[in-house]
Amino acid sequence: MFNWGDRTVYKNGKKIIQEHYYSHLTAKIVLIIYGVCLVLIFFYSVIQLNLAIAYRKSKRRKKLPMPHFDIENAPKVTIQLPMYNELYVAERIIESASKLSYPLDKLHIQVLDDSTDETKDIIAKKVAEIAAKGINIKHIHRTDRTGYKAGALDAAMDQVEGEFIAIFDADFVPDENFLLRTMPYFGNENIGVVQTRWGHLNKKYSLLTELQAFGLNGHFAIEQEGRNSSGHFINFNGTAGIWRKKCIEDAGGWEHDTITEDLDLSYRAQMKGWKFQYLEEVESPAELPITMSALKSQQHRWMKGGAECFIKMRRRLLTSPGVKFSDRVHGFAHLFNSTVFVFILILSILSMVILHIKDSFSDLNYFIQFGAFFLSSSVFLAFYYWTSYRDKTGKFFSDLFHFIARFIQFLTVSMALSLSNAVAVIEGYLRIKSSFVRTPKFNVAQKDEFTGNKYDKKSLSIINLAEGFFMLAFGFTAVNRLIHGDLGMVPFHLMLAIGYGVVFFSTLNEVRTKR
């Protein structure tokens, strides 16, 4: 065992403690940082628990029927399909949008195309084909990608014909009744946005997609419905939702100083007094990333954008008039969500140092007992994900067994993604600007359909190498402690070692396959 703490010597028969002052001070600082991370993760889990309880309460209330909708006097709707080099899915989303059930004279489709490859020709051909059927569809191609997706949405605003704007990313396949099930809610003049739940076209593709679906179901059930049913702020998820054009304009329009323009505009609109309606029962299927590199690219944008929005919105959220205290608390927690990965990363690294402090400083051992906070956080999060678990069969013990296995798998991989996600969050807080890197789409549901994707850039980075190092470090620590019978953190370190191993070897395998 390592020991870098106190040394005991005897002089003239008297016991004297010669303390290593600086190492003891360092140990205390480490414990304080460790404790702060534990408390902040605990606070995050308490917020998630609160949302899970709010969600369960909302399900016990009598559901109101869908508002009446006069189809004969339906307002005009513009459907915007922003895309950039979507070779594999462009035709599918254009076709799906053209088949939405709605009066043709009240339907307007804009394909917002920033493509620089053959996708633009594919889109042009498909748009011409759809237009020949009498559908009002326009192909708007930009050669200057200023503002990326937000820039494309903003540039097209002066050509919008509808009072309402439905937005779909290229990997979505909306149900043909999407507009008929969402537009009725705009009968309430205070509603600025109607957001629907994401479904998963390729959930069964692999364990990776299964775990993504597990996590996203928590967000789209508990977080969105829990916040919305309690009157707290929610966000437009960038796609599968409808905006009232007046709401966008009143909130200041699309801005591109963050890479999560959807979250940014959502908060600006709600702080202006606009209400959002979330419809969990309306599912909009989409594609999940099927490679580790694609998933990390998506996560990087979400995590960094969340941090950017926190920096941008924190003061406004604190000072905006008419916002309830509980809405401010949940709003800050929402915008601060991505930062939890920074705390998880720090906690993970310090957990190895904590073991040496435990060996070296017996007088500080009582501080280490605060690690129970992490166990409490895990229990709260388990309740949160159990509430949103969608694979229940009605057989409680069987469902519980499968849930626990899935939850452990999810935590294992999520904690291993904390390194790349934490880097993204820190970039956001440091205002380090980067381009909008869209998630590669594959248009596959089964493994035998995958033939490669030219947009899925794969190469080893310093972060990948660090993930490999952490795999070895946590693995060594777990084995070392197991040998010495100190089992307290062995499960935690084993999960980290396995998680980082999965992330590292998945990336390595993708790079080798690409070559």
XYZ file of C-alpha atoms in Angstrom:
515
model
C 0.000 0.000 0.000
C 1.110 3.572 -0.591
C 1.620 5.928 2.364
C 2.459 9.597 2.094
C 1.074 10.836 5.423
C 2.173 10.988 9.044
C 5.365 9.529 10.427
C 5.668 8.603 14.114
C 9.033 8.790 15.924
C 10.083 8.519 19.583
C 12.464 10.864 21.407
C 13.500 10.270 25.019
C 10.684 7.775 25.318
C 8.063 10.316 24.240
C 5.840 9.811 21.204
C 6.146 12.651 18.693
C 4.061 13.046 15.531
C 6.032 14.611 12.709
C 3.320 15.574 10.328
C 4.015 16.117 6.681
C 2.240 19.445 6.681
C 1.945 19.973 2.965
C 0.805 16.450 2.179
C -1.807 16.715 4.932
C -2.976 20.061 3.553
C -3.104 18.606 0.049
C -5.176 15.702 1.353
C -7.662 18.111 2.910
C -7.955 20.101 -0.325
C -8.534 16.889 -2.286
C -11.243 15.836 0.169
C -12.950 19.223 -0.074
C -13.005 19.083 -3.890
C -14.191 15.476 -3.723
C -16.935 16.460 -1.287
C -18.082 19.397 -3.411
C -18.381 17.108 -6.444
C -20.382 14.597 -4.405
C -22.754 17.291 -3.167
C -23.293 18.748 -6.651
C -23.955 15.301 -8.148
C -26.347 14.676 -5.250
C -28.125 17.968 -6.005
C -28.445 16.914 -9.656
C -29.957 13.576 -8.608
C -32.411 15.305 -6.248
C -33.631 17.490 -9.118
C -34.070 14.377 -11.276
C -35.945 12.685 -8.418
C -38.211 15.722 -8.103
C -38.972 15.565 -11.832
C -39.704 11.828 -11.624
C -42.185 12.445 -8.810
C -43.779 15.298 -10.784
C -44.044 12.992 -13.795
C -45.762 10.262 -11.792
C -48.199 12.801 -10.368
C -49.005 14.080 -13.853
C -49.865 10.547 -14.969
C -52.405 10.211 -12.152
C -54.284 13.287 -13.292
C -57.176 12.939 -15.687
C -55.886 13.600 -19.174
C -57.598 16.419 -21.018
C -58.866 15.619 -24.514
C -57.085 17.102 -27.518
C -58.499 20.580 -28.295
C -60.940 20.862 -31.170
C -59.307 21.681 -34.487
C -61.236 23.156 -37.403
C -59.452 21.631 -40.377
C -61.483 23.772 -42.786
C -59.948 26.917 -41.292
C -56.531 25.474 -40.543
C -53.688 28.015 -40.373
C -50.857 27.789 -42.866
C -47.839 25.781 -41.751
C -44.301 25.960 -43.107
C -42.196 22.831 -42.674
C -38.468 23.502 -42.501
C -35.993 20.706 -43.222
C -32.480 21.992 -42.417
C -29.700 19.740 -43.681
C -26.037 19.668 -44.562
C -24.502 16.866 -46.641
C -27.214 14.345 -45.749
C -26.591 11.976 -48.649
C -28.130 8.941 -46.947
C -31.350 10.398 -45.519
C -32.232 13.547 -47.501
C -34.764 11.879 -49.794
C -36.461 10.043 -46.937
C -37.252 13.140 -44.844
C -38.411 15.146 -47.883
C -40.736 12.295 -48.863
C -42.060 11.998 -45.287
C -42.718 15.740 -45.030
C -44.625 15.719 -48.309
C -46.946 12.987 -47.000
C -48.082 14.818 -43.864
C -51.870 14.972 -43.638
C -52.852 18.620 -43.935
C -54.723 20.773 -46.477
C -52.340 21.196 -49.423
C -53.137 24.874 -49.818
C -52.091 25.399 -46.185
C -48.820 23.495 -46.439
C -45.436 24.977 -47.375
C -42.155 23.046 -47.293
C -38.687 24.606 -47.202
C -35.637 22.405 -47.691
C -32.844 24.467 -46.133
C -29.801 23.017 -47.824
C -26.231 23.974 -46.903
C -24.743 20.951 -48.677
C -21.394 21.091 -50.434
C -21.451 17.628 -52.017
C -23.777 15.615 -54.284
C -26.532 15.881 -51.679
C -27.621 19.216 -53.159
C -28.289 17.545 -56.524
C -30.213 14.710 -54.879
C -32.307 17.266 -52.997
C -32.954 19.340 -56.121
C -34.179 16.265 -57.983
C -36.405 15.137 -55.097
C -37.874 18.618 -54.608
C -38.724 18.820 -58.321
C -40.418 15.412 -58.082
C -42.516 16.501 -55.075
C -43.353 19.892 -56.616
C -44.690 18.116 -59.720
C -47.383 16.616 -57.483
C -48.725 20.076 -56.713
C -47.076 20.449 -53.314
C -45.691 23.859 -52.361
C -42.039 23.001 -51.759
C -38.915 25.144 -52.165
C -35.237 24.238 -52.258
C -33.186 26.976 -50.553
C -29.478 26.341 -51.048
C -26.833 28.435 -49.270
C -23.204 28.573 -50.323
C -22.248 30.494 -47.166
C -22.826 28.439 -43.989
C -22.762 31.433 -41.658
C -24.409 30.445 -38.388
C -24.730 26.803 -39.488
C -28.193 25.385 -38.669
C -29.321 28.502 -36.780
C -28.074 30.649 -39.655
C -30.036 28.596 -42.187
C -33.224 28.830 -40.115
C -32.779 32.560 -39.635
C -31.963 33.234 -43.307
C -35.156 31.475 -44.392
C -37.468 33.385 -42.044
C -38.300 36.098 -44.584
C -39.482 33.389 -47.009
C -41.709 31.600 -44.488
C -45.331 31.601 -45.662
C -46.951 29.981 -42.630
C -48.033 31.334 -39.260
C -46.444 28.229 -37.764
C -43.127 26.517 -38.465
C -42.548 22.780 -38.019
C -38.901 21.721 -37.990
C -37.465 18.264 -38.657
C -33.848 17.167 -38.784
C -32.894 14.927 -41.683
C -32.905 11.660 -39.713
C -36.555 11.958 -38.631
C -39.544 10.168 -40.113
C -42.630 11.987 -38.778
C -45.980 10.223 -38.662
C -48.367 11.436 -41.367
C -50.794 12.659 -38.660
C -48.125 14.762 -36.938
C -49.704 18.128 -37.793
C -53.241 16.967 -37.045
C -52.144 15.868 -33.552
C -50.075 18.953 -32.708
C -51.660 21.976 -34.357
C -54.863 21.890 -32.213
C -52.861 23.031 -29.165
C -52.093 26.365 -30.798
C -55.717 27.312 -30.214
C -54.283 28.682 -26.968
C -52.739 31.995 -28.041
C -50.110 31.756 -25.275
C -48.597 28.575 -26.698
C -45.406 29.355 -28.614
C -44.094 25.819 -29.117
C -45.463 22.292 -29.269
C -42.740 19.668 -28.800
C -43.173 15.921 -29.357
C -41.300 12.902 -28.013
C -38.486 11.358 -30.005
C -38.870 7.712 -30.962
C -36.064 5.427 -32.133
C -35.973 3.851 -35.586
C -32.938 1.691 -34.850
C -33.096 1.044 -31.102
C -32.378 -2.686 -31.568
C -29.326 -2.126 -33.787
C -26.774 -2.718 -31.008
C -26.148 -2.404 -27.288
C -24.927 1.147 -27.941
C -28.263 2.191 -29.475
C -30.163 0.358 -26.713
C -28.306 2.393 -24.083
C -28.919 5.656 -25.942
C -32.632 4.888 -26.118
C -32.604 4.083 -22.393
C -31.095 7.490 -21.582
C -33.133 9.532 -24.062
C -36.380 7.984 -22.837
C -35.569 9.451 -19.438
C -35.191 12.912 -20.919
C -38.260 12.763 -23.150
C -40.509 11.316 -20.478
C -39.357 12.496 -17.070
C -37.525 15.741 -17.783
C -39.757 17.170 -20.491
C -43.106 15.964 -19.125
C -42.064 16.478 -15.492
C -41.028 20.078 -16.088
C -43.932 20.870 -18.402
C -46.596 19.436 -16.081
C -45.136 21.502 -13.216
C -45.099 24.707 -15.254
C -41.288 24.900 -15.445
C -39.303 25.852 -18.542
C -38.649 23.125 -21.101
C -36.787 23.256 -24.388
C -37.585 22.773 -28.023
C -35.377 19.811 -28.913
C -34.219 21.211 -32.254
C -36.583 19.006 -34.234
C -39.979 17.247 -34.137
C -41.711 20.366 -32.867
C -43.645 23.395 -34.096
C -43.025 27.082 -33.425
C -45.479 29.915 -33.673
C -43.685 32.328 -36.007
C -44.701 35.278 -33.846
C -43.033 33.605 -30.845
C -39.709 33.290 -32.682
C -39.834 36.940 -33.716
C -40.887 38.151 -30.265
C -37.998 36.269 -28.642
C -35.463 37.892 -30.971
C -35.180 35.246 -33.665
C -32.597 32.541 -34.218
C -29.143 33.433 -32.888
C -25.973 31.497 -33.592
C -23.636 32.473 -30.756
C -24.166 29.005 -29.237
C -24.221 25.595 -30.940
C -27.528 24.665 -29.295
C -29.682 27.353 -30.871
C -32.825 25.409 -29.899
C -32.132 25.616 -26.145
C -31.109 29.266 -26.445
C -34.281 30.384 -28.250
C -36.466 28.242 -25.982
C -35.329 30.081 -22.865
C -35.518 33.504 -24.468
C -39.093 32.781 -25.567
C -40.244 31.471 -22.194
C -38.684 34.378 -20.338
C -40.797 36.568 -22.629
C -43.885 34.838 -21.242
C -44.548 32.265 -23.967
C -45.772 28.811 -22.915
C -44.585 25.494 -24.329
C -46.690 22.353 -24.691
C -45.035 18.941 -24.517
C -46.849 15.945 -26.028
C -45.366 12.695 -24.758
C -48.050 10.673 -26.526
C -46.991 11.941 -29.973
C -43.887 10.056 -31.071
C -41.563 11.254 -33.829
C -39.170 8.438 -34.797
C -35.530 9.257 -35.496
C -32.212 7.540 -35.988
C -29.776 6.942 -33.133
C -26.009 7.174 -33.795
C -24.680 3.664 -34.434
C -20.963 4.319 -33.942
C -19.073 5.551 -30.894
C -17.533 8.417 -32.896
C -20.965 9.590 -34.085
C -22.361 9.398 -30.550
C -19.441 11.372 -29.113
C -19.837 14.003 -31.833
C -23.509 14.420 -30.920
C -22.756 14.477 -27.193
C -19.995 17.056 -27.700
C -22.436 19.455 -29.357
C -25.135 18.963 -26.728
C -22.753 19.290 -23.764
C -20.838 22.281 -25.094
C -24.021 24.016 -26.225
C -25.590 23.516 -22.808
C -22.607 25.195 -21.149
C -22.709 28.054 -23.672
C -26.404 28.603 -22.958
C -25.763 28.595 -19.207
C -23.185 31.365 -19.639
C -25.511 33.308 -21.927
C -28.739 32.874 -19.951
C -27.739 32.751 -16.280
C -28.123 36.464 -15.600
C -31.341 36.804 -17.592
C -32.838 33.789 -15.850
C -31.949 35.279 -12.486
C -33.346 38.757 -13.200
C -36.227 38.246 -15.664
C -39.459 39.574 -14.134
C -42.425 37.278 -13.676
C -40.395 34.072 -13.376
C -41.272 32.006 -10.295
C -38.516 30.993 -7.877
C -39.088 27.279 -8.560
C -38.833 27.963 -12.306
C -35.507 29.720 -11.766
C -34.183 26.767 -9.716
C -35.226 24.200 -12.312
C -34.046 26.474 -15.118
C -30.569 26.772 -13.625
C -30.471 23.016 -13.008
C -31.553 22.391 -16.610
C -28.934 24.677 -18.154
C -26.288 23.364 -15.738
C -27.096 19.704 -16.515
C -24.159 19.043 -18.811
C -21.707 20.197 -16.127
C -22.437 17.061 -14.110
C -19.959 15.266 -16.401
C -17.174 17.549 -15.163
C -17.996 16.580 -11.580
C -18.128 12.878 -12.490
C -14.720 13.105 -14.177
C -13.140 14.899 -11.206
C -14.790 12.494 -8.766
C -13.526 9.500 -10.742
C -9.929 10.715 -10.822
C -9.900 11.792 -7.170
C -11.389 8.470 -6.081
C -7.969 6.887 -6.699
C -6.253 9.593 -4.648
C -8.858 9.179 -1.902
C -7.757 5.579 -1.393
C -4.196 6.720 -0.663
C -5.481 9.395 1.725
C -7.447 6.676 3.493
C -4.245 4.652 3.904
C -2.159 7.607 5.046
C -4.331 9.860 7.203
C -6.463 8.041 9.736
C -7.657 11.352 11.192
C -9.302 12.230 7.852
C -11.126 8.950 7.337
C -14.421 10.316 8.623
C -14.543 12.681 5.633
C -14.466 9.724 3.283
C -17.758 8.458 4.686
C -19.452 11.228 2.713
C -19.039 8.898 -0.254
C -22.466 7.593 0.780
C -23.814 10.627 -1.085
C -22.851 8.889 -4.313
C -24.842 5.789 -3.361
C -27.883 7.965 -2.598
C -27.490 9.711 -5.947
C -27.404 6.348 -7.719
C -30.610 5.247 -5.982
C -32.390 8.477 -6.968
C -31.236 8.134 -10.569
C -32.321 4.487 -10.619
C -35.822 5.585 -9.590
C -35.743 8.252 -12.313
C -34.848 5.770 -15.057
C -37.159 3.055 -13.716
C -40.023 5.522 -14.058
C -39.180 6.087 -17.735
C -38.250 2.469 -18.520
C -40.217 1.478 -21.634
C -39.379 -2.221 -21.868
C -41.656 -3.359 -19.046
C -43.604 -6.548 -19.735
C -45.820 -6.561 -16.649
C -43.724 -9.214 -14.879
C -42.277 -7.172 -12.022
C -39.275 -9.256 -10.957
C -38.259 -10.037 -14.527
C -38.620 -6.367 -15.480
C -36.660 -5.290 -12.405
C -33.815 -7.712 -13.173
C -33.531 -6.532 -16.778
C -33.788 -2.891 -15.696
C -30.978 -3.208 -13.135
C -28.738 -4.827 -15.747
C -29.524 -2.093 -18.282
C -29.091 0.677 -15.673
C -25.638 -0.611 -14.678
C -24.629 -0.845 -18.350
C -25.901 2.695 -18.934
C -24.014 4.122 -15.929
C -20.846 2.277 -16.940
C -20.738 3.773 -20.435
C -22.055 7.198 -19.344
C -19.308 7.604 -16.741
C -16.716 6.665 -19.358
C -18.074 9.360 -21.676
C -17.448 11.916 -18.921
C -13.942 12.683 -20.225
C -14.976 13.731 -23.743
C -18.152 15.372 -22.435
C -16.274 17.291 -19.739
C -13.854 18.638 -22.355
C -16.862 19.856 -24.367
C -18.392 21.540 -21.306
C -15.126 23.268 -20.412
C -14.801 24.518 -24.003
C -18.297 25.970 -23.644
C -17.474 27.772 -20.407
C -14.208 29.101 -21.837
C -16.116 30.381 -24.891
C -13.908 28.392 -27.253
C -15.786 28.567 -30.536
C -16.098 25.613 -32.866
C -18.080 24.761 -35.963
C -21.454 23.037 -35.818
C -20.498 19.394 -36.396
C -23.657 17.557 -37.298
C -24.124 13.937 -36.282
C -23.552 11.517 -39.207
C -26.788 9.794 -40.319
C -26.730 6.237 -41.649
C -30.305 5.300 -42.631
C -29.932 1.816 -41.155
C -32.061 -0.156 -38.710
C -30.272 -3.529 -38.856
C -26.571 -4.423 -38.868
C -26.765 -6.066 -42.293
C -27.890 -2.725 -43.773
C -24.688 -0.868 -42.828
C -22.306 -0.362 -45.730
C -20.289 2.562 -44.377
C -20.651 6.318 -44.149
C -18.267 8.804 -45.713
C -19.229 11.524 -43.205
C -18.322 9.492 -40.126
C -14.799 10.788 -39.562
C -12.751 8.445 -37.403
C -9.270 9.013 -36.050
C -7.568 8.578 -32.705
C -7.227 11.746 -30.652
C -5.509 12.627 -27.391
C -8.858 12.127 -25.653
C -9.079 8.575 -27.040
C -5.581 7.806 -25.749
C -6.518 9.271 -22.356
C -9.562 6.984 -22.303
C -7.243 4.020 -22.842
C -5.013 5.245 -20.006
C -7.991 5.589 -17.649
C -9.078 2.057 -18.541
C -5.706 0.780 -17.330
C -5.527 3.077 -14.286
C -8.970 2.213 -12.949
C -8.474 -1.453 -13.784
C -5.153 -1.577 -11.901
C -6.665 0.245 -8.917
C -9.623 -2.145 -8.752
C -7.394 -5.248 -8.906
C -4.920 -3.798 -6.383
C -7.672 -3.078 -3.863
C -9.305 -6.432 -4.479
C -6.021 -8.197 -3.670
C -5.671 -6.248 -0.412
C -9.274 -6.833 0.613
C -10.259 -3.155 0.445
C -13.508 -3.617 -1.489
C -15.284 -0.289 -0.886
C -14.566 1.307 -4.264
C -13.852 -1.833 -6.284
C -17.292 -1.942 -7.997
C -17.001 1.762 -8.900
C -13.507 1.371 -10.341
C -14.451 -1.806 -12.198
C -17.361 0.016 -13.844
C -15.026 2.841 -14.850
C -12.402 0.432 -16.207
C -14.991 -1.494 -18.223
C -16.682 1.698 -19.433
C -13.462 3.331 -20.594
C -12.481 0.022 -22.180
C -15.719 -0.111 -24.160
C -15.312 3.487 -25.340
C -11.609 3.097 -26.173
C -11.816 -0.224 -28.011
C -15.005 0.763 -29.852
C -13.239 3.854 -31.169
C -10.089 1.883 -31.980
C -12.073 -0.745 -33.868
C -13.925 1.930 -35.871
C -10.638 3.597 -36.841
C -9.129 0.280 -37.946
C -12.274 -0.631 -39.913
C -12.277 2.783 -41.626
C -8.710 2.284 -42.767
